[in-house]
mmCIF file of C-alpha atoms and ligand atoms in Angstrom:
data_model
loop_
_atom_site.group_PDB
_atom_site.id
_atom_site.type_symbol
_atom_site.label_atom_id
_atom_site.label_comp_id
_atom_site.label_asym_id
_atom_site.label_seq_id
_atom_site.Cartn_x
_atom_site.Cartn_y
_atom_site.Cartn_z
ATOM 1 C CA MET A 1 6.859 -87.328 -73.560
ATOM 2 C CA ILE A 2 9.812 -85.187 -74.660
ATOM 3 C CA SER A 3 11.886 -86.432 -77.587
ATOM 4 C CA ARG A 4 15.682 -86.455 -77.203
ATOM 5 C CA GLU A 5 15.846 -83.873 -79.965
ATOM 6 C CA LEU A 6 13.432 -81.477 -78.270
ATOM 7 C CA TYR A 7 15.169 -82.013 -74.933
ATOM 8 C CA LYS A 8 18.548 -81.091 -76.406
ATOM 9 C CA GLU A 9 17.126 -78.053 -78.158
ATOM 10 C CA ALA A 10 15.410 -76.874 -74.969
ATOM 11 C CA VAL A 11 18.570 -77.330 -72.896
ATOM 12 C CA LYS A 12 20.607 -75.337 -75.382
ATOM 13 C CA ARG A 13 18.052 -72.554 -75.329
ATOM 14 C CA THR A 14 17.883 -72.664 -71.520
ATOM 15 C CA LEU A 15 21.644 -72.217 -71.261
ATOM 16 C CA SER A 16 21.456 -69.214 -73.563
ATOM 17 C CA PHE A 17 18.947 -67.594 -71.185
ATOM 18 C CA PHE A 18 21.168 -68.219 -68.159
ATOM 19 C CA GLU A 19 24.013 -66.662 -70.110
ATOM 20 C CA LYS A 20 21.971 -63.581 -70.956
ATOM 21 C CA ALA A 21 21.034 -63.257 -67.280
ATOM 22 C CA GLY A 22 24.685 -63.545 -66.229
ATOM 23 C CA ILE A 23 24.054 -66.722 -64.239
ATOM 24 C CA VAL A 24 27.014 -69.064 -64.140
ATOM 25 C CA LEU A 25 26.504 -72.837 -63.859
ATOM 26 C CA THR A 26 29.008 -75.623 -63.404
ATOM 27 C CA ASP A 27 29.419 -78.117 -66.228
ATOM 28 C CA GLU A 28 27.664 -80.679 -64.051
ATOM 29 C CA GLU A 29 24.653 -78.383 -63.664
ATOM 30 C CA LYS A 30 24.640 -77.703 -67.397
ATOM 31 C CA GLY A 31 24.420 -81.447 -67.907
ATOM 32 C CA ASN A 32 21.496 -81.714 -65.477
ATOM 33 C CA VAL A 33 19.053 -79.141 -66.774
ATOM 34 C CA GLU A 34 15.511 -80.356 -66.162
ATOM 35 C CA VAL A 35 13.004 -79.830 -68.936
ATOM 36 C CA ALA A 36 9.391 -80.313 -67.825
ATOM 37 C CA ASP A 37 6.515 -80.479 -70.275
ATOM 38 C CA PHE A 38 4.145 -81.804 -67.606
ATOM 39 C CA GLY A 39 3.096 -84.580 -69.950
ATOM 40 C CA LEU A 40 1.201 -82.149 -72.186
ATOM 41 C CA ASN A 41 3.464 -82.498 -75.226
ATOM 42 C CA ASP A 42 3.345 -78.757 -75.761
ATOM 43 C CA LEU A 43 6.624 -77.624 -74.168
ATOM 44 C CA TYR A 44 6.902 -74.176 -75.679
ATOM 45 C CA ASN A 45 3.450 -73.218 -74.414
ATOM 46 C CA THR A 46 3.256 -75.142 -71.154
ATOM 47 C CA GLY A 47 6.619 -76.031 -69.736
ATOM 48 C CA LEU A 48 9.484 -75.070 -67.493
ATOM 49 C CA GLU A 49 13.267 -75.437 -67.521
ATOM 50 C CA LEU A 50 15.242 -75.512 -64.314
ATOM 51 C CA VAL A 51 18.427 -76.254 -62.454
ATOM 52 C CA THR A 52 18.222 -77.353 -58.824
ATOM 53 C CA TYR A 53 21.112 -75.901 -56.825
ATOM 54 C CA LEU A 54 20.224 -77.716 -53.644
ATOM 55 C CA ASN A 55 17.318 -79.582 -52.103
ATOM 56 C CA THR A 56 18.217 -80.676 -48.573
ATOM 57 C CA ASP A 57 15.697 -81.711 -45.954
ATOM 58 C CA ARG A 58 15.446 -78.045 -44.918
ATOM 59 C CA VAL A 59 16.193 -75.728 -47.861
ATOM 60 C CA CYS A 60 15.757 -75.746 -51.625
ATOM 61 C CA ALA A 61 17.052 -73.328 -54.255
ATOM 62 C CA LYS A 62 16.464 -73.505 -57.984
ATOM 63 C CA GLU A 63 17.026 -71.329 -61.029
ATOM 64 C CA LEU A 64 14.119 -71.380 -63.487
ATOM 65 C CA VAL A 65 13.933 -70.431 -67.136
ATOM 66 C CA LEU A 66 10.748 -69.657 -68.996
ATOM 67 C CA PHE A 67 10.923 -69.175 -72.736
ATOM 68 C CA PRO A 68 8.925 -66.278 -74.239
ATOM 69 C CA HIS A 69 5.260 -66.722 -73.222
ATOM 70 C CA GLN A 70 6.000 -70.150 -71.771
ATOM 71 C CA ARG A 71 3.732 -71.024 -68.864
ATOM 72 C CA CYS A 72 4.147 -73.094 -65.718
ATOM 73 C CA PRO A 73 0.694 -74.603 -65.171
ATOM 74 C CA GLU A 74 -1.523 -73.986 -62.144
ATOM 75 C CA HIS A 75 -0.577 -76.067 -59.119
ATOM 76 C CA ARG A 76 -0.205 -76.035 -55.351
ATOM 77 C CA HIS A 77 2.171 -77.569 -52.820
ATOM 78 C CA PRO A 78 0.090 -79.370 -50.200
ATOM 79 C CA ALA A 79 0.976 -80.605 -46.739
ATOM 80 C CA PHE A 80 1.641 -84.335 -46.386
ATOM 81 C CA GLY A 81 2.828 -86.477 -43.496
ATOM 82 C CA SER A 82 4.618 -84.210 -41.021
ATOM 83 C CA TYR A 83 5.479 -81.648 -43.742
ATOM 84 C CA ILE A 84 3.362 -78.495 -43.676
ATOM 85 C CA GLY A 85 3.931 -77.934 -47.385
ATOM 86 C CA LYS A 86 6.371 -75.988 -49.527
ATOM 87 C CA GLU A 87 6.810 -72.258 -48.999
ATOM 88 C CA GLU A 88 8.100 -70.767 -52.216
ATOM 89 C CA THR A 89 9.574 -67.381 -53.158
ATOM 90 C CA PHE A 90 10.049 -66.355 -56.771
ATOM 91 C CA ARG A 91 12.582 -63.642 -57.516
ATOM 92 C CA CYS A 92 12.735 -62.369 -61.075
ATOM 93 C CA ARG A 93 16.340 -62.030 -62.237
ATOM 94 C CA TRP A 94 15.868 -61.254 -65.913
ATOM 95 C CA GLY A 95 12.937 -60.609 -68.249
ATOM 96 C CA GLU A 96 9.414 -60.350 -66.953
ATOM 97 C CA VAL A 97 7.096 -62.866 -65.342
ATOM 98 C CA TYR A 98 3.374 -62.776 -64.588
ATOM 99 C CA LEU A 99 2.349 -64.711 -61.502
ATOM 100 C CA TYR A 100 -1.277 -65.601 -60.804
ATOM 101 C CA VAL A 101 -2.756 -66.295 -57.397
ATOM 102 C CA ASP A 102 -6.157 -66.287 -55.775
ATOM 103 C CA GLY A 103 -7.855 -62.887 -55.441
ATOM 104 C CA LYS A 104 -9.759 -60.402 -57.549
ATOM 105 C CA PRO A 105 -9.164 -61.435 -61.177
ATOM 106 C CA THR A 106 -7.000 -58.838 -62.901
ATOM 107 C CA GLU A 107 -8.562 -57.328 -66.003
ATOM 108 C CA ASN A 108 -6.508 -57.233 -69.191
ATOM 109 C CA ARG A 109 -4.065 -59.802 -67.919
ATOM 110 C CA ASN A 110 -0.681 -60.211 -69.570
ATOM 111 C CA ALA A 111 -0.870 -63.980 -69.752
ATOM 112 C CA LYS A 112 -3.468 -66.125 -71.422
ATOM 113 C CA GLU A 113 -4.836 -68.791 -69.120
ATOM 114 C CA LYS A 114 -5.913 -72.216 -70.287
ATOM 115 C CA GLU A 115 -9.602 -71.383 -70.581
ATOM 116 C CA GLY A 116 -11.869 -73.402 -68.353
ATOM 117 C CA VAL A 117 -9.050 -75.159 -66.510
ATOM 118 C CA TYR A 118 -7.134 -72.631 -64.419
ATOM 119 C CA THR A 119 -8.950 -71.071 -61.473
ATOM 120 C CA VAL A 120 -6.843 -68.160 -60.127
ATOM 121 C CA PHE A 121 -6.386 -64.955 -62.068
ATOM 122 C CA HIS A 122 -5.053 -62.258 -59.763
ATOM 123 C CA GLU A 123 -1.913 -60.990 -61.506
ATOM 124 C CA ILE A 124 1.397 -60.049 -59.919
ATOM 125 C CA VAL A 125 3.980 -58.659 -62.321
ATOM 126 C CA LEU A 126 7.592 -59.427 -61.425
ATOM 127 C CA ARG A 127 10.386 -57.495 -63.069
ATOM 128 C CA PRO A 128 14.099 -57.990 -62.319
ATOM 129 C CA GLY A 129 14.732 -57.613 -58.588
ATOM 130 C CA GLU A 130 11.079 -58.132 -57.685
ATOM 131 C CA GLN A 131 9.904 -61.156 -55.742
ATOM 132 C CA TYR A 132 6.833 -62.767 -54.231
ATOM 133 C CA THR A 133 6.416 -65.376 -51.490
ATOM 134 C CA LEU A 134 3.712 -68.058 -51.623
ATOM 135 C CA SER A 135 2.448 -69.872 -48.526
ATOM 136 C CA PRO A 136 2.033 -73.648 -48.737
ATOM 137 C CA ASN A 137 -0.987 -74.898 -50.644
ATOM 138 C CA THR A 138 -1.509 -71.573 -52.474
ATOM 139 C CA LYS A 139 -2.699 -72.175 -56.028
ATOM 140 C CA HIS A 140 -0.456 -70.430 -58.552
ATOM 141 C CA TRP A 141 0.678 -70.394 -62.141
ATOM 142 C CA PHE A 142 3.030 -68.119 -64.009
ATOM 143 C CA GLU A 143 4.021 -67.110 -67.502
ATOM 144 C CA ALA A 144 6.958 -65.225 -68.994
ATOM 145 C CA GLY A 145 6.657 -62.070 -71.062
ATOM 146 C CA SER A 146 7.748 -61.762 -74.680
ATOM 147 C CA GLU A 147 11.460 -61.910 -73.844
ATOM 148 C CA GLY A 148 11.225 -64.953 -71.557
ATOM 149 C CA ALA A 149 12.361 -64.891 -67.951
ATOM 150 C CA VAL A 150 14.943 -66.172 -65.504
ATOM 151 C CA VAL A 151 13.590 -66.626 -61.972
ATOM 152 C CA SER A 152 15.291 -67.722 -58.758
ATOM 153 C CA GLU A 153 13.242 -69.926 -56.463
ATOM 154 C CA PHE A 154 14.039 -69.986 -52.728
ATOM 155 C CA SER A 155 11.957 -72.484 -50.773
ATOM 156 C CA THR A 156 11.541 -75.188 -48.206
ATOM 157 C CA PRO A 157 12.198 -78.688 -49.606
ATOM 158 C CA SER A 158 10.671 -79.674 -52.952
ATOM 159 C CA PHE A 159 8.741 -82.877 -53.429
ATOM 160 C CA ASP A 160 7.593 -82.445 -57.013
ATOM 161 C CA GLU A 161 5.669 -85.711 -56.988
ATOM 162 C CA LYS A 162 3.392 -84.296 -54.266
ATOM 163 C CA ASP A 163 2.415 -81.190 -56.265
ATOM 164 C CA ILE A 164 -1.226 -81.003 -57.195
ATOM 165 C CA PHE A 165 -2.035 -79.628 -60.632
ATOM 166 C CA THR A 166 -5.408 -78.177 -61.536
ATOM 167 C CA ASP A 167 -5.331 -79.608 -65.049
ATOM 168 C CA PRO A 168 -6.104 -83.349 -64.739
ATOM 169 C CA ALA A 169 -4.147 -84.011 -67.951
ATOM 170 C CA ILE A 170 -0.853 -83.181 -66.198
ATOM 171 C CA GLU A 171 1.822 -85.507 -64.912
ATOM 172 C CA ARG A 172 4.827 -83.836 -63.280
ATOM 173 C CA ALA A 173 7.524 -86.475 -63.709
ATOM 174 C CA PRO A 174 9.361 -85.733 -66.954
ATOM 175 C CA ARG A 175 9.600 -88.527 -69.443
ATOM 176 C CA VAL A 176 12.274 -88.317 -72.080
ATOM 177 C CA GLU A 177 11.812 -90.770 -74.926
ATOM 178 C CA MET B 1 31.324 -48.264 -35.210
ATOM 179 C CA ILE B 2 30.926 -47.336 -38.887
ATOM 180 C CA SER B 3 30.884 -43.653 -39.749
ATOM 181 C CA ARG B 4 28.136 -42.365 -42.054
ATOM 182 C CA GLU B 5 30.812 -41.534 -44.573
ATOM 183 C CA LEU B 6 32.337 -45.025 -44.578
ATOM 184 C CA TYR B 7 28.860 -46.577 -44.700
ATOM 185 C CA LYS B 8 27.930 -44.558 -47.780
ATOM 186 C CA GLU B 9 31.215 -45.362 -49.473
ATOM 187 C CA ALA B 10 30.814 -49.088 -48.738
ATOM 188 C CA VAL B 11 27.236 -49.140 -50.048
ATOM 189 C CA LYS B 12 28.263 -47.432 -53.254
ATOM 190 C CA ARG B 13 31.052 -49.925 -53.731
ATOM 191 C CA THR B 14 28.719 -52.838 -52.900
ATOM 192 C CA LEU B 15 26.253 -51.741 -55.557
ATOM 193 C CA SER B 16 29.057 -51.599 -58.126
ATOM 194 C CA PHE B 17 29.865 -55.258 -57.347
ATOM 195 C CA PHE B 18 26.231 -56.309 -57.756
ATOM 196 C CA GLU B 19 26.224 -54.483 -61.059
ATOM 197 C CA LYS B 20 29.373 -56.257 -62.253
ATOM 198 C CA ALA B 21 27.790 -59.584 -61.281
ATOM 199 C CA GLY B 22 24.592 -58.745 -63.186
ATOM 200 C CA ILE B 23 22.462 -58.874 -60.039
ATOM 201 C CA VAL B 24 19.487 -56.546 -60.116
ATOM 202 C CA LEU B 25 18.117 -55.042 -56.900
ATOM 203 C CA THR B 26 15.044 -52.946 -56.295
ATOM 204 C CA ASP B 27 15.542 -49.347 -55.153
ATOM 205 C CA GLU B 28 14.278 -50.395 -51.730
ATOM 206 C CA GLU B 29 16.952 -53.087 -51.500
ATOM 207 C CA LYS B 30 19.607 -50.626 -52.652
ATOM 208 C CA GLY B 31 18.538 -48.411 -49.764
ATOM 209 C CA ASN B 32 18.815 -51.306 -47.299
ATOM 210 C CA VAL B 33 22.313 -52.643 -47.926
ATOM 211 C CA GLU B 34 23.758 -53.928 -44.673
ATOM 212 C CA VAL B 35 27.390 -53.128 -43.962
ATOM 213 C CA ALA B 36 28.867 -55.172 -41.117
ATOM 214 C CA ASP B 37 32.251 -54.394 -39.591
ATOM 215 C CA PHE B 38 31.595 -56.722 -36.629
ATOM 216 C CA GLY B 39 32.631 -53.948 -34.274
ATOM 217 C CA LEU B 40 36.276 -54.287 -35.298
ATOM 218 C CA ASN B 41 36.551 -50.898 -36.993
ATOM 219 C CA ASP B 42 38.490 -52.448 -39.839
ATOM 220 C CA LEU B 43 35.800 -52.895 -42.495
ATOM 221 C CA TYR B 44 37.973 -53.404 -45.539
ATOM 222 C CA ASN B 45 39.848 -56.252 -43.858
ATOM 223 C CA THR B 46 37.133 -57.819 -41.716
ATOM 224 C CA GLY B 47 33.651 -57.049 -42.932
ATOM 225 C CA LEU B 48 30.725 -58.075 -45.085
ATOM 226 C CA GLU B 49 28.107 -56.330 -47.196
ATOM 227 C CA LEU B 50 24.733 -57.909 -47.845
ATOM 228 C CA VAL B 51 21.166 -57.639 -48.975
ATOM 229 C CA THR B 52 18.561 -59.901 -47.387
ATOM 230 C CA TYR B 53 15.974 -60.979 -49.963
ATOM 231 C CA LEU B 54 13.820 -62.814 -47.489
ATOM 232 C CA ASN B 55 14.003 -64.218 -43.986
ATOM 233 C CA THR B 56 10.735 -65.949 -43.122
ATOM 234 C CA ASP B 57 10.305 -68.422 -40.291
ATOM 235 C CA ARG B 58 11.321 -71.191 -42.729
ATOM 236 C CA VAL B 59 13.629 -69.844 -45.452
ATOM 237 C CA CYS B 60 16.282 -67.168 -45.805
ATOM 238 C CA ALA B 61 18.083 -65.887 -48.918
ATOM 239 C CA LYS B 62 20.754 -63.220 -49.041
ATOM 240 C CA GLU B 63 23.205 -61.805 -51.562
ATOM 241 C CA LEU B 64 26.653 -61.120 -50.119
ATOM 242 C CA VAL B 65 29.470 -58.918 -51.357
ATOM 243 C CA LEU B 66 33.068 -59.210 -50.235
ATOM 244 C CA PHE B 67 35.500 -56.555 -51.358
ATOM 245 C CA PRO B 68 38.946 -57.730 -52.535
ATOM 246 C CA HIS B 69 40.551 -59.741 -49.722
ATOM 247 C CA GLN B 70 37.736 -58.785 -47.342
ATOM 248 C CA ARG B 71 37.048 -61.472 -44.740
ATOM 249 C CA CYS B 72 33.948 -62.605 -42.898
ATOM 250 C CA PRO B 73 35.258 -63.659 -39.479
ATOM 251 C CA GLU B 74 35.053 -67.169 -38.039
ATOM 252 C CA HIS B 75 31.666 -67.989 -36.548
ATOM 253 C CA ARG B 76 29.047 -70.707 -36.148
ATOM 254 C CA HIS B 77 25.251 -70.855 -36.061
ATOM 255 C CA PRO B 78 24.252 -72.769 -32.928
ATOM 256 C CA ALA B 79 20.968 -74.382 -31.955
ATOM 257 C CA PHE B 80 18.772 -72.466 -29.505
ATOM 258 C CA GLY B 81 15.297 -73.091 -28.121
ATOM 259 C CA SER B 82 13.479 -75.379 -30.562
ATOM 260 C CA TYR B 83 15.679 -74.283 -33.488
ATOM 261 C CA ILE B 84 18.307 -76.818 -34.526
ATOM 262 C CA GLY B 85 20.513 -74.063 -35.952
ATOM 263 C CA LYS B 86 21.045 -72.442 -39.329
ATOM 264 C CA GLU B 87 21.955 -74.586 -42.336
ATOM 265 C CA GLU B 88 23.734 -72.392 -44.847
ATOM 266 C CA THR B 89 24.740 -72.820 -48.489
ATOM 267 C CA PHE B 90 27.130 -70.414 -50.185
ATOM 268 C CA ARG B 91 27.056 -70.210 -53.970
ATOM 269 C CA CYS B 92 29.702 -68.103 -55.641
ATOM 270 C CA ARG B 93 28.197 -65.929 -58.369
ATOM 271 C CA TRP B 94 31.150 -63.745 -59.287
ATOM 272 C CA GLY B 95 34.824 -63.510 -58.320
ATOM 273 C CA GLU B 96 36.435 -66.059 -56.070
ATOM 274 C CA VAL B 97 35.919 -66.931 -52.425
ATOM 275 C CA TYR B 98 37.930 -69.075 -50.013
ATOM 276 C CA LEU B 99 35.874 -70.818 -47.381
ATOM 277 C CA TYR B 100 37.445 -72.383 -44.300
ATOM 278 C CA VAL B 101 35.973 -75.185 -42.243
ATOM 279 C CA ASP B 102 37.200 -77.830 -39.820
ATOM 280 C CA GLY B 103 39.477 -80.500 -41.268
ATOM 281 C CA LYS B 104 43.080 -80.967 -42.301
ATOM 282 C CA PRO B 105 44.566 -77.473 -42.501
ATOM 283 C CA THR B 106 45.297 -76.602 -46.130
ATOM 284 C CA GLU B 107 48.889 -75.668 -46.822
ATOM 285 C CA ASN B 108 49.602 -72.468 -48.742
ATOM 286 C CA ARG B 109 46.139 -71.117 -48.116
ATOM 287 C CA ASN B 110 44.800 -68.295 -50.249
ATOM 288 C CA ALA B 111 43.483 -66.273 -47.306
ATOM 289 C CA LYS B 112 45.389 -64.975 -44.356
ATOM 290 C CA GLU B 113 43.731 -65.873 -41.063
ATOM 291 C CA LYS B 114 43.787 -63.683 -38.003
ATOM 292 C CA GLU B 115 46.755 -65.392 -36.348
ATOM 293 C CA GLY B 116 46.032 -66.979 -33.015
ATOM 294 C CA VAL B 117 42.300 -66.319 -33.127
ATOM 295 C CA TYR B 118 40.733 -68.437 -35.894
ATOM 296 C CA THR B 119 40.700 -72.195 -35.417
ATOM 297 C CA VAL B 120 39.632 -73.852 -38.721
ATOM 298 C CA PHE B 121 41.868 -73.847 -41.760
ATOM 299 C CA HIS B 122 40.630 -76.430 -44.248
ATOM 300 C CA GLU B 123 40.190 -74.478 -47.494
ATOM 301 C CA ILE B 124 37.378 -74.799 -50.031
ATOM 302 C CA VAL B 125 37.769 -72.643 -53.132
ATOM 303 C CA LEU B 126 34.516 -71.454 -54.669
ATOM 304 C CA ARG B 127 34.509 -70.069 -58.181
ATOM 305 C CA PRO B 128 31.374 -68.865 -60.033
ATOM 306 C CA GLY B 129 28.750 -71.612 -60.056
ATOM 307 C CA GLU B 130 30.382 -73.535 -57.207
ATOM 308 C CA GLN B 131 28.692 -73.931 -53.843
ATOM 309 C CA TYR B 132 29.109 -75.497 -50.426
ATOM 310 C CA THR B 133 26.589 -76.395 -47.715
ATOM 311 C CA LEU B 134 27.365 -76.017 -44.004
ATOM 312 C CA SER B 135 25.504 -77.956 -41.303
ATOM 313 C CA PRO B 136 24.355 -76.032 -38.217
ATOM 314 C CA ASN B 137 27.049 -75.169 -35.700
ATOM 315 C CA THR B 138 29.901 -75.700 -38.211
ATOM 316 C CA LYS B 139 32.696 -73.191 -37.604
ATOM 317 C CA HIS B 140 33.518 -71.258 -40.768
ATOM 318 C CA TRP B 141 35.054 -68.099 -42.129
ATOM 319 C CA PHE B 142 35.623 -66.909 -45.668
ATOM 320 C CA GLU B 143 37.581 -64.382 -47.649
ATOM 321 C CA ALA B 144 37.364 -63.016 -51.191
ATOM 322 C CA GLY B 145 40.144 -63.196 -53.744
ATOM 323 C CA SER B 146 41.834 -60.195 -55.285
ATOM 324 C CA GLU B 147 38.798 -59.232 -57.366
ATOM 325 C CA GLY B 148 36.283 -59.470 -54.531
ATOM 326 C CA ALA B 149 33.271 -61.765 -54.681
ATOM 327 C CA VAL B 150 29.498 -61.918 -54.917
ATOM 328 C CA VAL B 151 27.975 -64.901 -53.120
ATOM 329 C CA SER B 152 24.369 -66.085 -52.808
ATOM 330 C CA GLU B 153 23.383 -67.522 -49.454
ATOM 331 C CA PHE B 154 20.466 -69.985 -49.265
ATOM 332 C CA SER B 155 19.589 -71.034 -45.733
ATOM 333 C CA THR B 156 17.140 -71.753 -42.987
ATOM 334 C CA PRO B 157 16.157 -68.633 -40.985
ATOM 335 C CA SER B 158 18.884 -66.212 -39.867
ATOM 336 C CA PHE B 159 19.151 -65.006 -36.292
ATOM 337 C CA ASP B 160 22.355 -62.982 -36.516
ATOM 338 C CA GLU B 161 22.265 -62.108 -32.833
ATOM 339 C CA LYS B 162 22.631 -65.821 -31.993
ATOM 340 C CA ASP B 163 25.788 -66.297 -34.055
ATOM 341 C CA ILE B 164 28.869 -67.181 -32.057
ATOM 342 C CA PHE B 165 32.140 -65.618 -33.187
ATOM 343 C CA THR B 166 35.515 -67.063 -32.307
ATOM 344 C CA ASP B 167 37.098 -63.636 -31.871
ATOM 345 C CA PRO B 168 35.884 -62.265 -28.513
ATOM 346 C CA ALA B 169 36.366 -58.704 -29.793
ATOM 347 C CA ILE B 170 33.419 -59.112 -32.198
ATOM 348 C CA GLU B 171 29.884 -57.800 -31.916
ATOM 349 C CA ARG B 172 27.561 -58.639 -34.783
ATOM 350 C CA ALA B 173 24.964 -55.880 -34.574
ATOM 351 C CA PRO B 174 26.095 -53.063 -36.845
ATOM 352 C CA ARG B 175 26.377 -49.648 -35.313
ATOM 353 C CA VAL B 176 26.361 -46.684 -37.630
ATOM 354 C CA GLU B 177 27.452 -43.456 -35.982
HETATM 355 ZN ZN1 ZN C 201 5.081 -73.822 -57.191
HETATM 356 ZN ZN1 ZN C 202 27.634 -68.284 -41.450
#
C-alpha cells in the first residue's frame, strides 16, 4: 500500500530523474507515472517507477526510473495461453544499473540481494548506451547504482498480472491508499 | 550511391544530433550508424540516419535522426509470408517532425512533398514526448522541422528490403562507394 503522500513524492522524484536524463514526457504521461512497491511497503528499497509509452498487442515500450540503490525484485515473464511470454530488452540511458540473471554467481556484486529469497546472482552491469535482452521466462532482478538509473524497456506486450515473483510476499498490482 | 566522404560527414552530424538530444550510444553503435539516401543521391533532402538498438524476431527499436528539413520518403510495410507486417511507433525525442498519413490532406502543411509522387498528405505534428503508432501497410512519410529531429522507433521486426516505396526511383539498401 502506497500512501498518497509517498506516491506524490515518488512521482516528483521520478520526474526529476527523467529531466536529468533529458527524457521529455507529455503532461499526460507526467500525470500517469506508475509507482510500484510490489506490496512490500518499502518503496525506496524495493520498487520501480515507470511510464508506459505504448503497449499494443504486439509491441511495448516503457521508460523506467530506479532511485539510488532501488531494486526491482526477482521475477520472470512466463508463457500463458497462446502467448510465448514477454521478451524484454533493457537499455540504460542514464546512471548505472546492475542486472542479475541465471549463471555463475558474480563475486563482490554491486547490489545486495534479499538474502534467502532471490535465486539468480550472475551480474551484468549496464552503463548508458548498454543494453541486454532477456528471453521469456528468464528469472531476473535489477538494482540501480548510487546515482539511480533511467532505463528504456523495449519488449513484446506486457501483462504485469502474469509476472511471477520469487518472493511470495509480493503482489504486482499497485495499491494507492 | 553515398561517397565515403559524404557518409563520414553525415555520421559526424548524426552523432552531434544524438548528443544534443542527450542520447548516449556505445562506441560500437557510433561505428554502425546507418545513412540511407534511398538511392536518390540527394541525402540532405531525402534521407535518414539511424542506429538499430535491436531487431530480434519479435521486437525492434531504433533511434532516428533527421537533419533540418530532411525527409524520409513515402513507404509502407506490407505483410509477407506469415508476417502480418511491421507495426511502427514514432516518438519524437528532440526537435520537431511532421508525419504524413492517409486522410484529409492538411492545408498549409509544414513539409514540402515531392510533387506528383507522394500520395498521403494528412499531417501529424510530433513535438518532444509526442508519438504516433502506424498499423502495418499504412503509407507514411515524414520530415523534420528547421532544427532537425531525433525520433525513437518502437516496432515489430524490421525487414527493410520488404518496404514498398511510392517513388519508383528508390532503392532502400544503402550503397556506399
Ligand atoms: Zn521483467
Ligand atoms: Zn516506416
